[in-house]
Coordinates of C-alpha atoms in Angstrom, one line a residue:
Chain A
X1 CA -55.8 30.4 -25.7
X2 CA -53.4 28.1 -27.7
X3 CA -50.7 30.8 -28.0
X4 CA -50.9 31.4 -24.3
X5 CA -49.9 27.8 -23.3
X6 CA -47.1 27.7 -20.8
X7 CA -45.3 24.4 -21.4
X8 CA -42.9 22.5 -19.1
X9 CA -40.8 19.8 -20.7
X10 CA -39.5 16.8 -18.7
X11 CA -37.2 14.4 -20.6
X12 CA -33.8 12.9 -19.7
X13 CA -32.6 13.2 -23.3
X14 CA -31.4 16.8 -23.9
X15 CA -31.5 16.4 -27.6
X16 CA -35.2 15.5 -27.4
X17 CA -35.8 18.3 -25.0
X18 CA -34.4 20.7 -27.6
X19 CA -36.6 19.2 -30.2
X20 CA -39.7 19.5 -28.0
X21 CA -38.8 23.1 -27.1
X22 CA -38.4 24.0 -30.8
X23 CA -41.7 22.5 -31.8
X24 CA -43.5 24.1 -28.8
X25 CA -42.0 27.5 -29.6
X26 CA -42.8 27.0 -33.3
X27 CA -46.4 26.4 -32.3
X28 CA -46.4 29.7 -30.3
X29 CA -46.2 28.2 -26.9
X30 CA -44.0 29.6 -24.1
X31 CA -41.6 27.0 -22.6
X32 CA -41.5 27.9 -18.9
X33 CA -39.1 25.2 -17.7
X34 CA -37.3 22.0 -18.6
X35 CA -36.0 19.2 -16.3
X36 CA -34.0 16.1 -17.0
X37 CA -35.0 13.9 -14.0
X38 CA -38.0 13.3 -11.8
X39 CA -37.0 15.2 -8.7
X40 CA -35.9 18.3 -10.7
X41 CA -39.2 18.1 -12.6
X42 CA -41.2 18.1 -9.4
X43 CA -39.4 21.3 -8.2
X44 CA -39.6 22.9 -11.6
X45 CA -43.3 22.4 -12.1
X46 CA -44.1 23.6 -8.6
X47 CA -42.2 26.8 -9.2
X48 CA -43.0 27.5 -12.9
X49 CA -46.7 26.5 -12.7
X50 CA -47.1 25.5 -16.4
X51 CA -50.5 25.0 -18.1
X52 CA -49.1 22.0 -20.0
X53 CA -46.5 19.4 -19.1
X54 CA -44.7 17.2 -21.7
X55 CA -43.7 14.4 -19.5
X56 CA -41.4 11.5 -20.5
X57 CA -42.2 8.2 -18.8
X58 CA -38.7 7.0 -18.2
X59 CA -36.5 9.5 -16.5
X60 CA -33.5 7.3 -15.5
X61 CA -33.0 6.6 -11.8
X62 CA -35.4 8.0 -9.3
X63 CA -39.1 9.0 -9.9
X64 CA -40.5 8.3 -13.3
X65 CA -43.1 10.3 -15.2
X66 CA -46.1 8.7 -13.4
X67 CA -44.5 9.6 -10.0
X68 CA -44.1 13.2 -11.2
X69 CA -47.7 13.4 -12.4
X70 CA -49.0 12.0 -9.1
X71 CA -46.8 14.5 -7.1
X72 CA -48.0 17.4 -9.1
X73 CA -51.6 16.5 -8.6
X74 CA -51.1 15.9 -4.9
X75 CA -49.8 19.4 -4.6
X76 CA -53.1 20.7 -6.0
X77 CA -51.7 21.7 -9.4
X78 CA -53.6 20.6 -12.4
X79 CA -51.6 21.1 -15.6
X80 CA -52.6 19.3 -18.8
X81 CA -50.3 16.3 -18.8
X82 CA -49.1 14.8 -22.1
X83 CA -47.1 11.7 -21.5
X84 CA -44.3 10.9 -23.9
X85 CA -42.9 7.4 -24.2
X86 CA -40.9 5.1 -26.4
X87 CA -42.4 2.0 -24.7
X88 CA -45.4 0.4 -26.2
X89 CA -45.7 -2.6 -23.8
X90 CA -49.3 -2.9 -22.5
X91 CA -48.1 -2.7 -18.9
X92 CA -46.5 0.7 -19.5
X93 CA -49.4 2.1 -21.5
X94 CA -51.9 0.8 -18.9
X95 CA -49.9 2.5 -16.1
X96 CA -49.9 5.8 -18.1
X97 CA -53.6 5.7 -19.0
X98 CA -54.4 5.1 -15.3
X99 CA -53.2 8.6 -14.6
X100 CA -55.9 9.9 -17.0
X101 CA -53.5 12.2 -19.0
X102 CA -54.7 14.4 -21.8
X103 CA -52.8 12.2 -24.3
X104 CA -50.0 9.6 -24.5
X105 CA -47.7 10.2 -27.5
X106 CA -45.4 7.4 -28.7
X107 CA -41.9 8.3 -29.8
X108 CA -40.9 9.4 -32.4
X109 CA -43.4 12.3 -32.3
X110 CA -43.7 14.4 -35.4
X111 CA -44.1 18.1 -35.1
X112 CA -47.7 17.8 -36.4
X113 CA -48.6 15.3 -33.7
X114 CA -47.2 17.4 -30.9
X115 CA -48.7 20.6 -32.3
X116 CA -52.1 18.9 -32.8
X117 CA -51.9 17.6 -29.2
X118 CA -51.1 21.1 -27.8
X119 CA -53.8 22.7 -29.9
X120 CA -56.3 20.1 -28.8
X121 CA -55.4 20.6 -25.2
X122 CA -55.6 24.4 -25.3
Chain B
X1 CA -31.8 -47.0 -32.2
X2 CA -32.8 -44.8 -35.2
X3 CA -34.7 -46.0 -38.2
X4 CA -31.5 -46.4 -40.2
X5 CA -30.0 -48.6 -37.5
X6 CA -33.2 -50.7 -37.3
X7 CA -33.2 -51.2 -41.1
X8 CA -29.6 -52.2 -41.1
X9 CA -30.2 -54.7 -38.2
X10 CA -33.2 -56.1 -40.1
X11 CA -31.1 -56.6 -43.2
X12 CA -28.4 -58.3 -41.2
X13 CA -30.9 -60.7 -39.6
X14 CA -32.5 -61.5 -42.9
X15 CA -29.2 -62.2 -44.5
X16 CA -28.4 -64.4 -41.6
X17 CA -31.6 -66.4 -42.0
X18 CA -31.0 -66.9 -45.8
X19 CA -27.4 -68.0 -45.2
X20 CA -28.3 -70.3 -42.3
X21 CA -31.2 -71.9 -44.2
X22 CA -28.9 -72.5 -47.2
X23 CA -26.3 -74.0 -44.9
X24 CA -28.9 -76.3 -43.4
X25 CA -30.2 -77.2 -46.8
X26 CA -26.9 -77.7 -48.7
X27 CA -24.4 -78.7 -46.0
X28 CA -26.8 -80.3 -43.6
X29 CA -29.2 -82.2 -45.9
X30 CA -27.0 -82.3 -49.0
X31 CA -23.9 -83.6 -47.3
X32 CA -25.5 -85.3 -44.4
X33 CA -24.1 -83.2 -41.6
X34 CA -26.5 -84.1 -38.8
X35 CA -25.4 -81.3 -36.4
X36 CA -26.4 -78.7 -38.9
X37 CA -30.0 -79.9 -39.3
X38 CA -30.6 -80.6 -35.6
X39 CA -28.3 -78.4 -33.6
X40 CA -27.5 -81.4 -31.4
X41 CA -27.8 -85.1 -31.9
X42 CA -31.2 -86.6 -31.1
X43 CA -33.1 -83.3 -31.4
X44 CA -35.8 -82.7 -34.1
X45 CA -34.4 -81.7 -37.5
X46 CA -35.1 -78.6 -39.6
X47 CA -36.6 -80.2 -42.7
X48 CA -35.4 -79.3 -46.3
X49 CA -38.8 -77.8 -47.2
X50 CA -38.6 -75.7 -44.0
X51 CA -35.1 -74.4 -45.0
X52 CA -36.4 -73.6 -48.5
X53 CA -39.3 -71.8 -47.1
X54 CA -37.0 -69.7 -44.9
X55 CA -34.9 -68.8 -47.9
X56 CA -38.0 -67.7 -49.8
X57 CA -39.5 -65.6 -47.0
X58 CA -36.2 -63.9 -46.0
X59 CA -35.3 -63.2 -49.6
X60 CA -38.7 -61.7 -50.2
X61 CA -38.4 -59.5 -47.2
X62 CA -35.0 -58.3 -48.4
X63 CA -36.6 -57.6 -51.8
X64 CA -39.2 -55.5 -50.1
X65 CA -36.6 -53.6 -48.2
X66 CA -33.8 -53.2 -50.7
X67 CA -35.3 -54.2 -54.0
X68 CA -36.4 -51.9 -56.9
X69 CA -40.0 -51.9 -55.8
X70 CA -43.1 -53.7 -56.9
X71 CA -45.3 -55.8 -54.7
X72 CA -45.9 -58.6 -57.1
X73 CA -42.8 -60.8 -56.3
X74 CA -43.4 -60.5 -52.6
X75 CA -47.1 -61.3 -52.9
X76 CA -46.3 -64.3 -55.1
X77 CA -43.8 -65.5 -52.5
X78 CA -46.4 -65.0 -49.8
X79 CA -48.9 -67.1 -51.7
X80 CA -46.4 -69.9 -52.2
X81 CA -45.5 -69.8 -48.5
X82 CA -49.1 -69.9 -47.4
X83 CA -49.9 -72.8 -49.7
X84 CA -46.8 -74.7 -48.4
X85 CA -47.8 -74.0 -44.8
X86 CA -51.4 -75.2 -45.3
X87 CA -50.3 -78.2 -47.3
X88 CA -47.8 -79.1 -44.6
X89 CA -50.5 -79.0 -42.0
X90 CA -52.8 -81.1 -44.2
X91 CA -49.9 -83.5 -45.1
X92 CA -49.1 -84.0 -41.4
X93 CA -52.7 -84.9 -40.8
X94 CA -53.4 -87.0 -43.8
X95 CA -50.1 -88.4 -45.0
X96 CA -47.4 -88.7 -42.4
X97 CA -45.4 -86.8 -39.8
X98 CA -42.9 -85.7 -42.4
X99 CA -45.5 -84.1 -44.7
X100 CA -43.8 -82.9 -47.9
X101 CA -40.4 -84.2 -46.9
X102 CA -41.7 -87.8 -47.0
X103 CA -41.7 -87.4 -50.8
X104 CA -38.0 -86.7 -51.2
X105 CA -35.9 -88.4 -48.5
X106 CA -32.5 -86.7 -48.1
X107 CA -29.4 -86.5 -45.9
X108 CA -28.9 -88.1 -42.4
X109 CA -31.2 -90.8 -41.2
X110 CA -34.6 -89.5 -40.1
X111 CA -35.8 -89.9 -36.6
X112 CA -39.3 -90.8 -35.8
X113 CA -40.0 -87.3 -34.6
X114 CA -38.7 -85.6 -37.8
X115 CA -41.3 -83.6 -39.8
X116 CA -42.9 -80.2 -40.2
X117 CA -44.5 -79.3 -36.9
X118 CA -47.9 -77.5 -36.7
X119 CA -46.0 -74.7 -34.9
X120 CA -43.7 -74.4 -37.9
X121 CA -46.5 -74.3 -40.4
X122 CA -48.4 -71.7 -38.4
X123 CA -45.3 -69.6 -38.2
X124 CA -44.9 -69.7 -41.9
X125 CA -48.6 -68.7 -42.3
X126 CA -47.9 -65.7 -40.0
X127 CA -44.7 -64.9 -42.1
X128 CA -46.8 -65.0 -45.2
X129 CA -49.3 -62.6 -43.7
X130 CA -46.4 -60.3 -42.7
X131 CA -45.1 -60.4 -46.3
X132 CA -48.5 -59.3 -47.6
X133 CA -48.8 -56.5 -45.1
X134 CA -45.3 -55.2 -45.8
X135 CA -45.7 -55.6 -49.6
X136 CA -48.9 -53.6 -49.6
X137 CA -47.9 -51.1 -47.0
X138 CA -51.1 -51.7 -45.0
X139 CA -52.1 -53.3 -41.7
X140 CA -49.3 -52.2 -39.4
X141 CA -51.2 -53.4 -36.4
X142 CA -52.0 -56.7 -38.1
X143 CA -48.3 -57.0 -39.0
X144 CA -47.3 -56.4 -35.4
X145 CA -49.7 -59.0 -34.1
X146 CA -48.6 -61.6 -36.6
X147 CA -44.9 -60.9 -36.0
X148 CA -45.4 -61.0 -32.2
X149 CA -47.2 -64.3 -32.4
X150 CA -44.5 -65.8 -34.6
X151 CA -41.7 -64.4 -32.4
X152 CA -43.5 -65.9 -29.3
X153 CA -43.7 -69.3 -30.9
X154 CA -40.1 -69.2 -31.8
X155 CA -39.0 -68.1 -28.3
X156 CA -41.1 -70.9 -26.7
X157 CA -39.3 -73.4 -28.8
X158 CA -35.9 -72.0 -28.1
X159 CA -36.7 -71.8 -24.4
X160 CA -37.9 -75.4 -24.5
X161 CA -34.6 -76.5 -26.0
X162 CA -32.7 -74.5 -23.4
X163 CA -34.6 -76.1 -20.5
X164 CA -35.0 -79.6 -21.9
X165 CA -36.2 -80.8 -25.3
X166 CA -38.4 -83.5 -23.7
X167 CA -40.6 -80.9 -22.2
X168 CA -41.1 -79.3 -25.6
X169 CA -41.8 -82.6 -27.2
X170 CA -44.6 -83.3 -24.8
X171 CA -46.4 -80.4 -26.4
X172 CA -47.9 -81.8 -29.6
X173 CA -48.1 -78.4 -31.3
X174 CA -44.3 -77.9 -31.0
X175 CA -43.3 -81.4 -31.6
X176 CA -40.6 -81.7 -34.3
X177 CA -39.9 -77.9 -34.6
X178 CA -36.1 -78.1 -34.9
X179 CA -33.7 -75.8 -32.9
X180 CA -32.4 -74.2 -36.1
X181 CA -36.0 -73.6 -37.2
X182 CA -36.9 -71.9 -33.9
X183 CA -33.8 -69.7 -34.0
X184 CA -34.7 -68.9 -37.6
X185 CA -38.2 -67.8 -36.7
X186 CA -36.9 -65.6 -33.8
X187 CA -34.5 -63.8 -36.2
X188 CA -37.1 -63.6 -39.0
X189 CA -39.9 -62.0 -36.9
X190 CA -37.5 -59.6 -35.1
X191 CA -36.4 -58.5 -38.6
X192 CA -40.1 -58.1 -39.7
X193 CA -40.8 -55.7 -36.8
X194 CA -37.6 -53.8 -37.4
X195 CA -38.7 -53.2 -41.0
X196 CA -41.5 -50.9 -39.5
X197 CA -39.6 -49.7 -36.4
X198 CA -41.7 -46.6 -35.6
X199 CA -44.9 -48.5 -34.9
X200 CA -46.1 -51.1 -32.4
X201 CA -44.3 -52.2 -29.3
X202 CA -40.9 -52.3 -31.2
X203 CA -41.4 -48.6 -31.8
X204 CA -41.9 -48.0 -28.1
X205 CA -38.8 -50.1 -27.3
X206 CA -36.4 -48.5 -29.7
X207 CA -38.0 -45.0 -29.8
X208 CA -36.2 -41.8 -28.8
X209 CA -38.5 -40.8 -25.9
X210 CA -37.8 -41.0 -22.2
X211 CA -40.4 -43.8 -21.8
X212 CA -38.5 -45.8 -24.4
X213 CA -35.2 -45.2 -22.6
X214 CA -36.8 -46.5 -19.4
X215 CA -38.2 -49.5 -21.3
X216 CA -34.7 -50.3 -22.6
X217 CA -33.3 -49.9 -19.1
X218 CA -35.9 -52.3 -17.7
X219 CA -35.8 -54.8 -20.6
X220 CA -32.6 -56.8 -19.7
X221 CA -33.8 -57.2 -16.1
X222 CA -37.3 -58.2 -17.1
X223 CA -36.0 -60.7 -19.7
X224 CA -32.9 -62.1 -18.0
X225 CA -34.1 -62.4 -14.4
X226 CA -36.8 -65.1 -15.1
X227 CA -34.3 -66.9 -17.4
X228 CA -31.5 -67.0 -14.8
X229 CA -33.9 -67.8 -11.9
X230 CA -35.6 -70.5 -13.9
X231 CA -32.2 -72.0 -14.8
X232 CA -31.3 -72.0 -11.1
X233 CA -34.5 -73.6 -10.1
X234 CA -34.0 -76.2 -12.8
X235 CA -30.6 -76.9 -11.5
X236 CA -31.9 -77.3 -8.0
X237 CA -34.7 -79.6 -9.2
X238 CA -32.4 -81.8 -11.2
X239 CA -30.0 -82.2 -8.4
X240 CA -32.7 -82.6 -5.8
X241 CA -31.3 -79.8 -3.7
X242 CA -34.5 -78.3 -2.4
X243 CA -38.1 -79.0 -1.7
X244 CA -40.4 -78.1 -4.7
X245 CA -42.5 -75.7 -2.6
X246 CA -39.4 -74.1 -1.2
X247 CA -37.9 -73.7 -4.7
X248 CA -41.1 -72.1 -5.9
X249 CA -41.1 -69.7 -2.8
X250 CA -37.5 -68.9 -3.4
X251 CA -38.1 -68.2 -7.1
X252 CA -41.0 -66.0 -6.3
X253 CA -39.3 -63.9 -3.6
X254 CA -36.1 -63.4 -5.6
X255 CA -38.1 -62.5 -8.7
X256 CA -40.2 -60.0 -6.8
X257 CA -37.1 -58.5 -5.2
X258 CA -35.2 -58.1 -8.4
X259 CA -38.1 -56.7 -10.4
X260 CA -39.1 -54.4 -7.5
X261 CA -35.5 -53.1 -7.4
X262 CA -35.5 -52.5 -11.1
X263 CA -38.9 -50.7 -11.0
X264 CA -37.7 -48.5 -8.1
X265 CA -34.4 -47.8 -9.8
X266 CA -36.3 -46.8 -13.0
X267 CA -38.6 -44.6 -10.9
X268 CA -35.6 -42.9 -9.3
X269 CA -34.1 -42.2 -12.7
X270 CA -37.5 -40.9 -14.0
X271 CA -37.7 -38.6 -11.0
X272 CA -34.2 -37.2 -11.6
X273 CA -34.9 -36.7 -15.2
X274 CA -38.2 -34.9 -14.5
X275 CA -36.4 -32.7 -12.0
X276 CA -33.7 -32.0 -14.5
X277 CA -36.3 -31.2 -17.2
X278 CA -38.1 -28.8 -14.8
X279 CA -34.8 -27.1 -14.0
X280 CA -34.0 -26.7 -17.7
X281 CA -37.5 -25.4 -18.4
X282 CA -37.1 -22.8 -15.7
X283 CA -33.8 -21.8 -17.1
X284 CA -35.3 -21.5 -20.6
X285 CA -38.2 -19.4 -19.2
X286 CA -35.7 -17.1 -17.5
X287 CA -33.6 -16.8 -20.6
X288 CA -36.8 -16.0 -22.6
X289 CA -37.8 -13.4 -20.2
X290 CA -34.4 -11.8 -20.3
X291 CA -34.5 -11.8 -24.1
X292 CA -38.0 -10.3 -24.2
X293 CA -36.8 -7.6 -21.8
X294 CA -33.8 -7.0 -24.0
X295 CA -35.9 -6.9 -27.1
X296 CA -38.3 -4.3 -25.5
X297 CA -35.3 -2.2 -24.5
X298 CA -34.0 -2.4 -28.1
X299 CA -37.4 -1.3 -29.4
X300 CA -37.4 1.6 -26.9
X301 CA -34.0 2.6 -28.0
X302 CA -35.0 2.5 -31.6
X303 CA -37.9 4.8 -31.0
X304 CA -35.7 7.2 -28.9
X305 CA -33.1 7.2 -31.7
X306 CA -35.7 8.0 -34.3
X307 CA -36.9 10.8 -32.1
X308 CA -33.3 12.0 -31.9
X309 CA -33.0 12.0 -35.7
X310 CA -36.1 14.2 -35.8
X311 CA -34.4 16.5 -33.3
X312 CA -31.2 16.7 -35.3
X313 CA -33.2 17.5 -38.4
X314 CA -35.1 20.3 -36.6
X315 CA -31.9 21.8 -35.2
X316 CA -30.4 21.7 -38.7
X317 CA -33.5 23.4 -40.1
X318 CA -32.9 26.3 -37.7
X319 CA -35.1 28.3 -35.4
X320 CA -36.7 30.4 -38.2
X321 CA -36.7 28.2 -41.2
X322 CA -37.8 29.0 -44.7
X323 CA -41.4 27.7 -45.3
X324 CA -40.1 25.3 -48.0
X325 CA -37.4 24.0 -45.7
X326 CA -39.9 23.7 -42.9
X327 CA -42.3 21.8 -45.2
X328 CA -39.5 19.4 -46.2
X329 CA -38.6 18.9 -42.6
X330 CA -42.2 18.2 -41.6
X331 CA -42.6 15.7 -44.4
X332 CA -39.4 13.9 -43.4
X333 CA -40.4 13.9 -39.8
X334 CA -43.7 12.4 -40.7
X335 CA -41.9 9.7 -42.8
X336 CA -39.8 8.9 -39.8
X337 CA -42.9 8.6 -37.6
X338 CA -44.5 6.4 -40.3
X339 CA -41.4 4.2 -40.3
X340 CA -41.6 3.8 -36.6
X341 CA -45.3 3.0 -36.6
X342 CA -44.8 0.3 -39.2
X343 CA -42.1 -1.1 -37.0
X344 CA -44.4 -1.0 -34.0
X345 CA -47.1 -2.9 -35.8
X346 CA -44.7 -5.6 -36.8
X347 CA -43.2 -6.0 -33.4
X348 CA -46.6 -6.1 -31.6
X349 CA -47.9 -8.8 -33.9
X350 CA -48.0 -12.4 -32.6
X351 CA -45.5 -13.4 -35.4
X352 CA -42.8 -10.8 -35.5
X353 CA -41.5 -12.1 -38.8
X354 CA -44.9 -12.1 -40.7
X355 CA -48.2 -10.3 -40.6
X356 CA -51.5 -10.7 -42.5
X357 CA -52.0 -7.9 -45.2
X358 CA -55.5 -7.1 -44.0
X359 CA -54.5 -6.7 -40.4
X360 CA -51.4 -4.8 -41.2
X361 CA -53.3 -2.3 -43.5
X362 CA -56.0 -1.7 -40.9
X363 CA -53.4 -1.1 -38.2
X364 CA -51.3 1.1 -40.4
X365 CA -54.3 3.3 -41.4
X366 CA -55.3 3.5 -37.8
X367 CA -51.9 4.8 -36.6
X368 CA -51.4 7.0 -39.6
X369 CA -54.8 8.5 -38.9
X370 CA -54.0 9.1 -35.3
X371 CA -50.6 10.7 -36.3
X372 CA -52.4 13.2 -38.5
X373 CA -53.5 16.5 -37.1
X374 CA -56.9 16.2 -38.8
X375 CA -58.2 14.0 -36.0
X376 CA -58.4 10.3 -35.2
X377 CA -59.5 7.6 -37.6
X378 CA -59.3 9.9 -40.7
X379 CA -57.5 7.2 -42.7
X380 CA -59.6 4.1 -43.6
X381 CA -58.5 0.8 -45.2
X382 CA -60.6 -1.1 -47.8
X383 CA -59.1 -4.4 -48.8
X384 CA -60.6 -6.4 -51.7
X385 CA -59.2 -9.9 -52.2
X386 CA -57.7 -12.8 -50.3
X387 CA -55.4 -12.0 -47.4
X388 CA -51.7 -12.9 -47.7
X389 CA -48.8 -12.9 -45.3
X390 CA -46.3 -10.1 -45.4
X391 CA -42.7 -10.4 -44.3
X392 CA -41.1 -7.5 -42.4
X393 CA -39.3 -6.0 -45.5
X394 CA -42.5 -6.0 -47.6
X395 CA -44.5 -4.5 -44.7
X396 CA -42.1 -1.7 -44.2
X397 CA -41.9 -0.8 -47.9
X398 CA -45.7 -1.0 -48.2
X399 CA -46.3 1.1 -45.1
X400 CA -43.9 3.8 -46.3
X401 CA -45.4 3.7 -49.8
X402 CA -49.0 4.2 -48.4
X403 CA -47.8 7.0 -46.1
X404 CA -46.1 8.7 -49.1
X405 CA -49.2 8.2 -51.4
X406 CA -51.4 9.8 -48.7
X407 CA -49.0 12.7 -48.6
X408 CA -46.8 13.1 -45.6
X409 CA -46.4 16.8 -46.4
X410 CA -50.2 17.4 -46.2
X411 CA -51.3 16.4 -42.8
X412 CA -54.5 18.4 -42.9
X413 CA -55.9 16.9 -46.2
X414 CA -59.0 15.5 -44.5
X415 CA -60.4 11.9 -44.6
X416 CA -58.5 9.4 -46.7
X417 CA -59.4 6.0 -48.0
X418 CA -56.7 3.4 -48.8
X419 CA -58.1 0.9 -51.3
X420 CA -56.1 -2.2 -51.9
X421 CA -57.2 -4.7 -54.5
X422 CA -55.4 -8.0 -54.5
X423 CA -55.4 -10.7 -57.2
X424 CA -52.9 -13.4 -56.3
X425 CA -49.6 -11.6 -56.0
X426 CA -50.7 -8.5 -57.9
X427 CA -51.9 -5.6 -55.8
X428 CA -53.3 -2.3 -56.7
X429 CA -53.1 0.5 -54.1
X430 CA -55.3 3.5 -54.6
X431 CA -55.5 6.5 -52.3
X432 CA -58.9 8.3 -52.4
X433 CA -59.0 11.7 -50.7
X434 CA -62.4 13.0 -49.6
X435 CA -61.5 16.3 -51.1
X436 CA -59.5 16.3 -54.3
X437 CA -58.5 19.9 -53.6
X438 CA -56.7 18.6 -50.5
X439 CA -54.6 16.3 -52.6
X440 CA -52.3 18.2 -55.0
X441 CA -49.7 16.2 -56.9
X442 CA -46.8 14.9 -54.9
X443 CA -43.6 16.9 -54.5
X444 CA -40.5 15.9 -56.5
X445 CA -39.0 14.3 -53.4
X446 CA -42.2 12.4 -52.7
X447 CA -42.3 11.2 -56.4
X448 CA -38.7 9.8 -56.1
X449 CA -39.6 8.0 -52.9
X450 CA -42.8 6.5 -54.4
X451 CA -40.9 5.3 -57.5
X452 CA -38.3 3.7 -55.4
X453 CA -40.8 1.9 -53.1
X454 CA -42.9 0.8 -56.0
X455 CA -39.9 -0.7 -57.7
X456 CA -38.9 -2.3 -54.3
X457 CA -42.4 -4.0 -54.3
X458 CA -42.1 -5.3 -57.8
X459 CA -44.2 -2.7 -59.6
X460 CA -43.5 -0.4 -62.5
X461 CA -44.4 3.2 -61.6
X462 CA -45.4 5.8 -64.1
X463 CA -46.0 9.5 -63.5
X464 CA -49.7 9.5 -64.3
X465 CA -50.3 6.7 -61.8
X466 CA -48.3 8.6 -59.2
X467 CA -50.3 11.8 -59.8
X468 CA -53.5 9.7 -59.5
X469 CA -52.1 8.2 -56.3
X470 CA -52.7 4.7 -57.8
X471 CA -49.9 2.2 -58.1
X472 CA -49.7 -1.5 -59.1
X473 CA -47.5 -3.8 -57.3
X474 CA -46.3 -7.3 -57.7
X475 CA -45.2 -8.5 -54.4
X476 CA -44.5 -12.2 -55.2
X477 CA -40.7 -11.6 -55.2
X478 CA -40.9 -10.6 -51.5
X479 CA -43.6 -13.0 -50.3
X480 CA -42.9 -16.0 -48.1
X481 CA -42.0 -19.1 -50.2
X482 CA -45.4 -20.8 -50.0
X483 CA -47.3 -17.8 -51.3
X484 CA -45.2 -17.0 -54.3
X485 CA -46.6 -17.2 -57.9
X486 CA -46.0 -20.5 -59.7

């Protein structure tokens, strides 16, 4: 089950995208798509149909991670959403928790943390 | 007016009183200069004993303010003054109008009204009480009351002379208080209050607050208006220029008009000040919000940058790394995460510069536990000893040390207990793993990091302690000033 996870990565920092991709692949997951902004993420997820989405909260201008999560759910898709954020303000965390994600990971994320989250969500 | 300016003014007034009293005594009574003892021919004189008493009181007050210390001289002077004042009262009743001064006739010819008045004696009794209060440092309220009464008596006499000495002489209590005596008491009691300028009504008048500023604005109007109007009414009366009832009505209307204008002007200034303060407070609030937003953005950037460091490390390790390389990378990545978590704990505390040890350790173990793959809450803190405050540097070093002792390269080592025993500034940190098999000795890199952090925290690491995951620290060097060892 764990090895079969199809992961989509959404982050506006391409260095971090590469990091997440490497950790996911190292954990035996298949990375089925990446996106650097909210609109591209919506299109990518609709097309790639991942089982897991690593979703950064802040995605520059346009829709943020929460908007992407709501869009995906509104389309009837139900991937396991793991939010990623560098913000620890209560307002941000409350907004993320309101989406009932599988987990919220605070940057910086160690490979063990991410692997553990993917393993737990499998 | 600050405390320094008040003290300087008090000194100047006291020096003036001493000098003026000596002039009255030596030049006035010694050489018979009538103008110096009466102010104007025909008025009551300031008696030699009164001048001597002024010298003694003012010099004693100067001693209290500027002298080398010790209450005994001032208390002795207070006793002498009190005895003199009481004896003057008694002498006036039982001997003659001149009291003591009847015993040693000096200077210019005496007038029938010359003598020590009851008001003068009472003022010296009040001055004596002020001396006692100032010398012993007690009874500030008592001091204020005494000085205010004395000042009021002096001002009544001065006002009486300003508006006609005969009016003053008709009051038996003030009869024979000379003009120099009255001026001397006004200066003396103002000086007394300026010696304790932060208390009583003088403290309100010369204080730094907005209320005090308003009082200072109003004071000239409140004091000078009645004086000027009364002088005008007196002029009208003496020249028969207006009906008495009309004069009184005129006085009342003008007084009300001027005082009401002063009150309204003051209210307008207060309103403007309040509006300005509200505007400044709003600006400060906006600036604070901007700073908080900026700070949150900085924290966000710091975490992103740490994540980028992890990414760079992983890229450098390559897609198919050697297991040893991979283990080293994982340990370093975990250290970076630990560093970030310590940072987060500090910035989320109420005081971003300091944090209690107990709170910090509990939070740290919580986040380290959640960061580990073994499941949440697998790291538990046990603190024995009083709490102490940690500064940011100490907290970061201690957090990294505990992370290293737990073993950043063994994330699946099961439940861990962090035991911290504190005796004053000495701390012992011991890591207890639920399974000893899950806690092999630290790697060489980990040993070097532990040694460096222990040294940073004032301890002396040895290899056996590091293997046993037990280290002793002495954090006094890095504690806030008030918690360092004596």
